[in-house]
Amino acid sequence: MKIKKWIAAFVAVSFFCYGFMLQDKPVLYIIGDSTVKNGSGKGIDSLWGWGSFIADYFDTTKMDVQNHAIGGRSSRTFITEGRWEKIMGTLKKGDYVIMQFGHNDAGPLDDTARARGTIRGIGDDSTKIYNPIRKMNETVHTYGWYMRKIITEAQSKGAVAIVCSPVPRNNFKDGKVERGNNDYGLWAKQVAAQTGALFIDLNNMIADKYDSFGADKTAVYFPKDHTHTDEAGAILNASLVIEGIKQLKSCSLNNYLLK
């Protein structure tokens, strides 16, 4: 009888300790738009986002990788829909947030289709609108304002914030892919510097690859449009995100990469 009680107690303690270990495991949260997770993240219509392949590079016995990106969202609507607030509810010290926004921030502020745009730049400008989607008045801020909010709130929890400049589209001009060095790529870099967040220049890293491939080879990665990649294109982009993480020598996220 005593042996049975001892075994039961041992099993209970073991489950408790295992549960504690799982709870205490750091989490890498990935947030962004459809170029980070397309649809359900399972390759519907042969389209993939790079976030769907990031977990393959990490030791998931030591770290949890969660892709919370969702198509059609901007830095603004990821917040106003409550998606960032939900992450903040579980975010803890030692976690990581890697973010990529910009593709949808260039849209209209108050159209009846999406109402997802942000004011260009990283300043403190704002404007009041009526949001026909949410059916309410709303103050819209700059891209930089929303990015700063995400970054600083993550940092307030003791998490490490990593900003990626947005992946380039398949737009070639004079033999070179168009880059974001004058808009969202630049602004992502600037807001990371402002807040002390880590930065991966994903836009230029991928653009360098596309330039080396040329327009015809690059086009193979884009089966539907000039923005969303197939599986091979998403895997390429994910590999460059990982390369960017490795270049962040002081970033402890490197400790969880598979050797």
mmCIF file of C-alpha atoms in Angstrom:
data_model
loop_
_atom_site.group_PDB
_atom_site.id
_atom_site.type_symbol
_atom_site.label_atom_id
_atom_site.label_comp_id
_atom_site.label_asym_id
_atom_site.label_seq_id
_atom_site.Cartn_x
_atom_site.Cartn_y
_atom_site.Cartn_z
ATOM 1 C CA MET A 1 0.000 0.000 0.000
ATOM 2 C CA LYS A 2 2.809 2.358 0.916
ATOM 3 C CA ILE A 3 4.566 1.561 -2.354
ATOM 4 C CA LYS A 4 1.438 2.434 -4.339
ATOM 5 C CA LYS A 5 1.121 5.744 -2.491
ATOM 6 C CA TRP A 6 4.801 6.480 -3.104
ATOM 7 C CA ILE A 7 4.432 5.734 -6.826
ATOM 8 C CA ALA A 8 1.320 7.908 -7.044
ATOM 9 C CA ALA A 9 3.115 10.745 -5.290
ATOM 10 C CA PHE A 10 6.137 10.381 -7.574
ATOM 11 C CA VAL A 11 3.954 10.463 -10.693
ATOM 12 C CA ALA A 12 2.083 13.534 -9.426
ATOM 13 C CA VAL A 13 5.314 15.397 -8.685
ATOM 14 C CA SER A 14 6.750 14.392 -12.067
ATOM 15 C CA PHE A 15 3.705 15.727 -13.917
ATOM 16 C CA PHE A 16 3.854 18.925 -11.878
ATOM 17 C CA CYS A 17 7.525 19.450 -12.679
ATOM 18 C CA TYR A 18 6.961 18.661 -16.359
ATOM 19 C CA GLY A 19 4.087 21.117 -16.498
ATOM 20 C CA PHE A 20 6.219 23.757 -14.816
ATOM 21 C CA MET A 21 9.008 23.199 -17.314
ATOM 22 C CA LEU A 22 6.592 23.595 -20.218
ATOM 23 C CA GLN A 23 5.140 26.737 -18.730
ATOM 24 C CA ASP A 24 8.569 28.195 -18.100
ATOM 25 C CA LYS A 25 9.852 27.464 -21.610
ATOM 26 C CA PRO A 26 10.596 30.671 -23.547
ATOM 27 C CA VAL A 27 8.364 31.487 -26.481
ATOM 28 C CA LEU A 28 9.275 33.016 -29.826
ATOM 29 C CA TYR A 29 6.213 34.934 -31.001
ATOM 30 C CA ILE A 30 6.123 35.731 -34.723
ATOM 31 C CA ILE A 31 3.768 38.512 -35.818
ATOM 32 C CA GLY A 32 3.110 40.074 -39.197
ATOM 33 C CA ASP A 33 1.001 39.797 -42.340
ATOM 34 C CA SER A 34 0.368 37.200 -45.081
ATOM 35 C CA THR A 35 4.007 37.224 -46.179
ATOM 36 C CA VAL A 36 4.741 35.798 -42.720
ATOM 37 C CA LYS A 37 1.769 33.415 -42.525
ATOM 38 C CA ASN A 38 -0.416 32.954 -45.564
ATOM 39 C CA GLY A 39 -3.936 31.823 -44.723
ATOM 40 C CA SER A 40 -3.848 28.984 -42.208
ATOM 41 C CA GLY A 41 -0.111 28.594 -42.729
ATOM 42 C CA LYS A 42 -0.605 25.234 -44.461
ATOM 43 C CA GLY A 43 0.066 26.237 -48.068
ATOM 44 C CA ILE A 44 -3.451 26.899 -49.313
ATOM 45 C CA ASP A 45 -3.299 27.825 -53.037
ATOM 46 C CA SER A 46 0.415 26.939 -52.929
ATOM 47 C CA LEU A 47 1.199 30.171 -51.042
ATOM 48 C CA TRP A 48 3.356 30.263 -47.923
ATOM 49 C CA GLY A 49 4.752 32.813 -45.502
ATOM 50 C CA TRP A 50 8.250 32.547 -44.046
ATOM 51 C CA GLY A 51 6.994 32.228 -40.475
ATOM 52 C CA SER A 52 5.671 28.743 -41.224
ATOM 53 C CA PHE A 53 9.233 27.415 -41.482
ATOM 54 C CA ILE A 54 10.986 29.173 -38.607
ATOM 55 C CA ALA A 55 10.275 26.455 -36.028
ATOM 56 C CA ASP A 56 12.297 23.995 -38.163
ATOM 57 C CA TYR A 57 15.472 25.834 -37.153
ATOM 58 C CA PHE A 58 14.902 25.762 -33.383
ATOM 59 C CA ASP A 59 15.195 23.164 -30.652
ATOM 60 C CA THR A 60 11.511 23.068 -29.754
ATOM 61 C CA THR A 61 12.218 20.952 -26.672
ATOM 62 C CA LYS A 62 13.737 24.114 -25.200
ATOM 63 C CA MET A 63 11.662 26.808 -26.901
ATOM 64 C CA ASP A 64 8.124 27.181 -28.182
ATOM 65 C CA VAL A 65 7.659 28.875 -31.573
ATOM 66 C CA GLN A 66 4.253 30.439 -32.240
ATOM 67 C CA ASN A 67 3.326 32.083 -35.535
ATOM 68 C CA HIS A 68 0.580 34.640 -34.824
ATOM 69 C CA ALA A 69 0.907 36.467 -38.150
ATOM 70 C CA ILE A 70 -2.303 36.877 -40.115
ATOM 71 C CA GLY A 71 -3.023 37.959 -43.650
ATOM 72 C CA GLY A 72 -4.337 41.406 -44.469
ATOM 73 C CA ARG A 73 -3.186 43.087 -41.282
ATOM 74 C CA SER A 74 -1.089 46.185 -40.832
ATOM 75 C CA SER A 75 0.779 47.311 -37.737
ATOM 76 C CA ARG A 76 -2.380 49.261 -36.906
ATOM 77 C CA THR A 77 -5.021 46.566 -37.354
ATOM 78 C CA PHE A 78 -2.932 43.889 -35.633
ATOM 79 C CA ILE A 79 -3.301 46.116 -32.576
ATOM 80 C CA THR A 80 -6.850 47.414 -33.006
ATOM 81 C CA GLU A 81 -8.246 43.905 -33.520
ATOM 82 C CA GLY A 82 -6.868 42.914 -30.127
ATOM 83 C CA ARG A 83 -4.312 40.457 -31.498
ATOM 84 C CA TRP A 84 -1.339 42.144 -29.874
ATOM 85 C CA GLU A 85 -3.224 42.514 -26.584
ATOM 86 C CA LYS A 86 -3.825 38.752 -26.549
ATOM 87 C CA ILE A 87 -0.097 38.092 -26.939
ATOM 88 C CA MET A 88 0.674 40.608 -24.212
ATOM 89 C CA GLY A 89 -1.538 38.538 -21.934
ATOM 90 C CA THR A 90 0.935 35.627 -22.068
ATOM 91 C CA LEU A 91 4.202 37.377 -22.946
ATOM 92 C CA LYS A 92 6.814 37.041 -20.215
ATOM 93 C CA LYS A 93 10.422 37.828 -19.405
ATOM 94 C CA GLY A 94 12.765 35.803 -21.582
ATOM 95 C CA ASP A 95 10.374 35.563 -24.522
ATOM 96 C CA TYR A 96 11.049 36.942 -28.009
ATOM 97 C CA VAL A 97 8.856 38.831 -30.471
ATOM 98 C CA ILE A 98 9.918 38.984 -34.095
ATOM 99 C CA MET A 99 7.768 41.303 -36.204
ATOM 100 C CA GLN A 100 7.366 42.274 -39.833
ATOM 101 C CA PHE A 101 4.795 44.827 -40.928
ATOM 102 C CA GLY A 102 4.578 47.332 -43.767
ATOM 103 C CA HIS A 103 2.941 45.686 -46.774
ATOM 104 C CA ASN A 104 -0.573 46.632 -45.690
ATOM 105 C CA ASP A 105 0.278 49.883 -43.926
ATOM 106 C CA ALA A 106 0.284 51.742 -47.235
ATOM 107 C CA GLY A 107 -3.465 51.199 -47.734
ATOM 108 C CA PRO A 108 -6.228 53.780 -47.215
ATOM 109 C CA LEU A 109 -6.964 54.868 -43.673
ATOM 110 C CA ASP A 110 -10.753 54.725 -43.867
ATOM 111 C CA ASP A 111 -11.945 52.830 -46.943
ATOM 112 C CA THR A 112 -14.926 50.491 -46.697
ATOM 113 C CA ALA A 113 -12.896 47.421 -47.735
ATOM 114 C CA ARG A 114 -10.074 47.262 -45.165
ATOM 115 C CA ALA A 115 -9.445 50.580 -43.365
ATOM 116 C CA ARG A 116 -6.012 49.345 -42.363
ATOM 117 C CA GLY A 117 -3.539 52.000 -43.515
ATOM 118 C CA THR A 118 -1.224 54.013 -41.303
ATOM 119 C CA ILE A 119 0.265 57.476 -41.758
ATOM 120 C CA ARG A 120 3.584 57.274 -43.570
ATOM 121 C CA GLY A 121 6.749 57.650 -41.532
ATOM 122 C CA ILE A 122 7.715 57.257 -37.898
ATOM 123 C CA GLY A 123 6.668 60.596 -36.411
ATOM 124 C CA ASP A 124 3.943 61.404 -33.903
ATOM 125 C CA ASP A 125 1.458 62.635 -36.499
ATOM 126 C CA SER A 126 -2.129 61.492 -36.122
ATOM 127 C CA THR A 127 -5.504 62.092 -37.700
ATOM 128 C CA LYS A 128 -9.064 61.399 -36.603
ATOM 129 C CA ILE A 129 -11.250 59.278 -38.882
ATOM 130 C CA TYR A 130 -14.512 57.386 -38.855
ATOM 131 C CA ASN A 131 -13.701 53.700 -39.327
ATOM 132 C CA PRO A 132 -16.450 52.159 -41.484
ATOM 133 C CA ILE A 133 -15.287 48.614 -40.685
ATOM 134 C CA ARG A 134 -15.316 49.008 -36.911
ATOM 135 C CA LYS A 135 -18.147 51.565 -37.092
ATOM 136 C CA MET A 136 -16.473 53.941 -34.687
ATOM 137 C CA ASN A 137 -14.287 57.022 -34.539
ATOM 138 C CA GLU A 138 -10.588 56.259 -34.457
ATOM 139 C CA THR A 139 -7.329 58.174 -34.171
ATOM 140 C CA VAL A 140 -4.858 56.831 -36.716
ATOM 141 C CA HIS A 141 -1.121 57.180 -36.134
ATOM 142 C CA THR A 142 2.050 56.630 -38.132
ATOM 143 C CA TYR A 143 3.603 53.288 -38.972
ATOM 144 C CA GLY A 144 6.389 54.121 -36.539
ATOM 145 C CA TRP A 145 3.929 54.900 -33.725
ATOM 146 C CA TYR A 146 2.301 51.472 -33.941
ATOM 147 C CA MET A 147 5.645 49.688 -34.248
ATOM 148 C CA ARG A 148 6.983 51.583 -31.217
ATOM 149 C CA LYS A 149 3.922 50.556 -29.244
ATOM 150 C CA ILE A 150 4.488 46.874 -29.975
ATOM 151 C CA ILE A 151 8.228 47.082 -29.326
ATOM 152 C CA THR A 152 8.090 49.057 -26.082
ATOM 153 C CA GLU A 153 5.247 46.988 -24.659
ATOM 154 C CA ALA A 154 7.168 43.806 -25.432
ATOM 155 C CA GLN A 155 10.241 45.258 -23.768
ATOM 156 C CA SER A 156 8.194 46.255 -20.722
ATOM 157 C CA LYS A 157 7.469 42.559 -20.205
ATOM 158 C CA GLY A 158 11.155 41.690 -20.376
ATOM 159 C CA ALA A 159 10.860 40.213 -23.874
ATOM 160 C CA VAL A 160 13.358 40.765 -26.694
ATOM 161 C CA ALA A 161 11.907 42.621 -29.691
ATOM 162 C CA ILE A 162 13.302 41.926 -33.161
ATOM 163 C CA VAL A 163 12.166 44.020 -36.125
ATOM 164 C CA CYS A 164 12.388 42.747 -39.699
ATOM 165 C CA SER A 165 12.123 45.109 -42.632
ATOM 166 C CA PRO A 166 9.338 43.851 -44.928
ATOM 167 C CA VAL A 167 10.136 41.290 -47.590
ATOM 168 C CA PRO A 168 10.412 42.775 -51.099
ATOM 169 C CA ARG A 169 7.795 42.214 -53.761
ATOM 170 C CA ASN A 170 8.577 40.762 -57.157
ATOM 171 C CA ASN A 171 8.921 44.159 -58.807
ATOM 172 C CA PHE A 172 11.966 44.532 -61.035
ATOM 173 C CA LYS A 173 13.128 47.768 -62.657
ATOM 174 C CA ASP A 174 16.213 48.011 -64.850
ATOM 175 C CA GLY A 175 17.243 44.506 -63.801
ATOM 176 C CA LYS A 176 17.032 45.166 -60.052
ATOM 177 C CA VAL A 177 14.278 44.398 -57.579
ATOM 178 C CA GLU A 178 12.678 47.427 -55.944
ATOM 179 C CA ARG A 179 13.705 47.859 -52.317
ATOM 180 C CA GLY A 180 12.224 49.550 -49.278
ATOM 181 C CA ASN A 181 15.170 51.770 -48.433
ATOM 182 C CA ASN A 182 13.125 54.944 -48.843
ATOM 183 C CA ASP A 183 9.995 53.887 -46.981
ATOM 184 C CA TYR A 184 8.998 50.889 -44.842
ATOM 185 C CA GLY A 185 12.402 49.220 -44.884
ATOM 186 C CA LEU A 186 13.993 52.469 -43.751
ATOM 187 C CA TRP A 187 11.274 53.195 -41.194
ATOM 188 C CA ALA A 188 11.541 49.705 -39.698
ATOM 189 C CA LYS A 189 15.274 50.237 -39.255
ATOM 190 C CA GLN A 190 14.788 53.691 -37.743
ATOM 191 C CA VAL A 191 12.123 52.627 -35.251
ATOM 192 C CA ALA A 192 14.283 49.696 -34.140
ATOM 193 C CA ALA A 193 17.138 52.126 -33.505
ATOM 194 C CA GLN A 194 14.831 54.509 -31.618
ATOM 195 C CA THR A 195 13.634 51.819 -29.245
ATOM 196 C CA GLY A 196 16.751 49.697 -28.858
ATOM 197 C CA ALA A 197 15.102 46.754 -30.606
ATOM 198 C CA LEU A 198 17.172 44.339 -32.652
ATOM 199 C CA PHE A 199 16.937 44.690 -36.423
ATOM 200 C CA ILE A 200 17.139 42.293 -39.360
ATOM 201 C CA ASP A 201 17.377 43.999 -42.744
ATOM 202 C CA LEU A 202 15.294 41.292 -44.382
ATOM 203 C CA ASN A 203 14.237 43.511 -47.264
ATOM 204 C CA ASN A 204 17.776 44.013 -48.500
ATOM 205 C CA MET A 205 18.925 40.488 -47.683
ATOM 206 C CA ILE A 206 16.187 38.983 -49.841
ATOM 207 C CA ALA A 207 16.550 41.664 -52.517
ATOM 208 C CA ASP A 208 20.242 40.792 -52.848
ATOM 209 C CA LYS A 209 19.252 37.182 -53.516
ATOM 210 C CA TYR A 210 16.610 38.175 -56.060
ATOM 211 C CA ASP A 211 19.065 40.430 -57.868
ATOM 212 C CA SER A 212 21.542 37.557 -58.087
ATOM 213 C CA PHE A 213 18.823 35.244 -59.447
ATOM 214 C CA GLY A 214 17.471 37.727 -61.979
ATOM 215 C CA ALA A 215 13.855 38.508 -62.805
ATOM 216 C CA ASP A 216 12.985 35.234 -64.547
ATOM 217 C CA LYS A 217 14.242 32.918 -61.795
ATOM 218 C CA THR A 218 12.757 35.102 -59.072
ATOM 219 C CA ALA A 219 9.348 35.016 -60.779
ATOM 220 C CA VAL A 220 9.169 31.256 -60.187
ATOM 221 C CA TYR A 221 8.746 31.948 -56.462
ATOM 222 C CA PHE A 222 5.581 33.991 -57.090
ATOM 223 C CA PRO A 223 2.881 31.747 -58.607
ATOM 224 C CA LYS A 224 -0.131 34.016 -57.988
ATOM 225 C CA ASP A 225 0.944 37.650 -57.640
ATOM 226 C CA HIS A 226 3.956 39.852 -56.963
ATOM 227 C CA THR A 227 3.745 39.658 -53.163
ATOM 228 C CA HIS A 228 3.144 36.091 -51.967
ATOM 229 C CA THR A 229 5.678 33.319 -52.417
ATOM 230 C CA ASP A 230 5.379 29.588 -52.919
ATOM 231 C CA GLU A 231 6.920 27.104 -50.501
ATOM 232 C CA ALA A 232 10.425 27.386 -51.939
ATOM 233 C CA GLY A 233 10.296 31.181 -51.757
ATOM 234 C CA ALA A 234 9.084 31.115 -48.158
ATOM 235 C CA ILE A 235 11.800 28.649 -47.171
ATOM 236 C CA LEU A 236 14.399 30.938 -48.757
ATOM 237 C CA ASN A 237 13.023 33.898 -46.820
ATOM 238 C CA ALA A 238 12.938 31.905 -43.570
ATOM 239 C CA SER A 239 16.571 30.881 -44.054
ATOM 240 C CA LEU A 240 17.499 34.551 -44.398
ATOM 241 C CA VAL A 241 15.585 35.442 -41.227
ATOM 242 C CA ILE A 242 17.673 32.800 -39.447
ATOM 243 C CA GLU A 243 20.830 34.171 -41.052
ATOM 244 C CA GLY A 244 19.815 37.591 -39.734
ATOM 245 C CA ILE A 245 19.328 36.194 -36.232
ATOM 246 C CA LYS A 246 22.780 34.600 -36.352
ATOM 247 C CA GLN A 247 24.268 37.963 -37.291
ATOM 248 C CA LEU A 248 22.828 39.395 -34.060
ATOM 249 C CA LYS A 249 25.769 38.127 -32.026
ATOM 250 C CA SER A 250 24.455 39.458 -28.708
ATOM 251 C CA CYS A 251 20.986 37.953 -29.185
ATOM 252 C CA SER A 252 20.329 35.036 -26.824
ATOM 253 C CA LEU A 253 17.809 33.622 -29.317
ATOM 254 C CA ASN A 254 20.821 32.055 -31.006
ATOM 255 C CA ASN A 255 21.150 29.709 -28.021
ATOM 256 C CA TYR A 256 17.992 27.881 -29.112
ATOM 257 C CA LEU A 257 18.951 27.281 -32.732
ATOM 258 C CA LEU A 258 19.592 23.695 -33.757
ATOM 259 C CA LYS A 259 23.290 23.037 -34.112
#
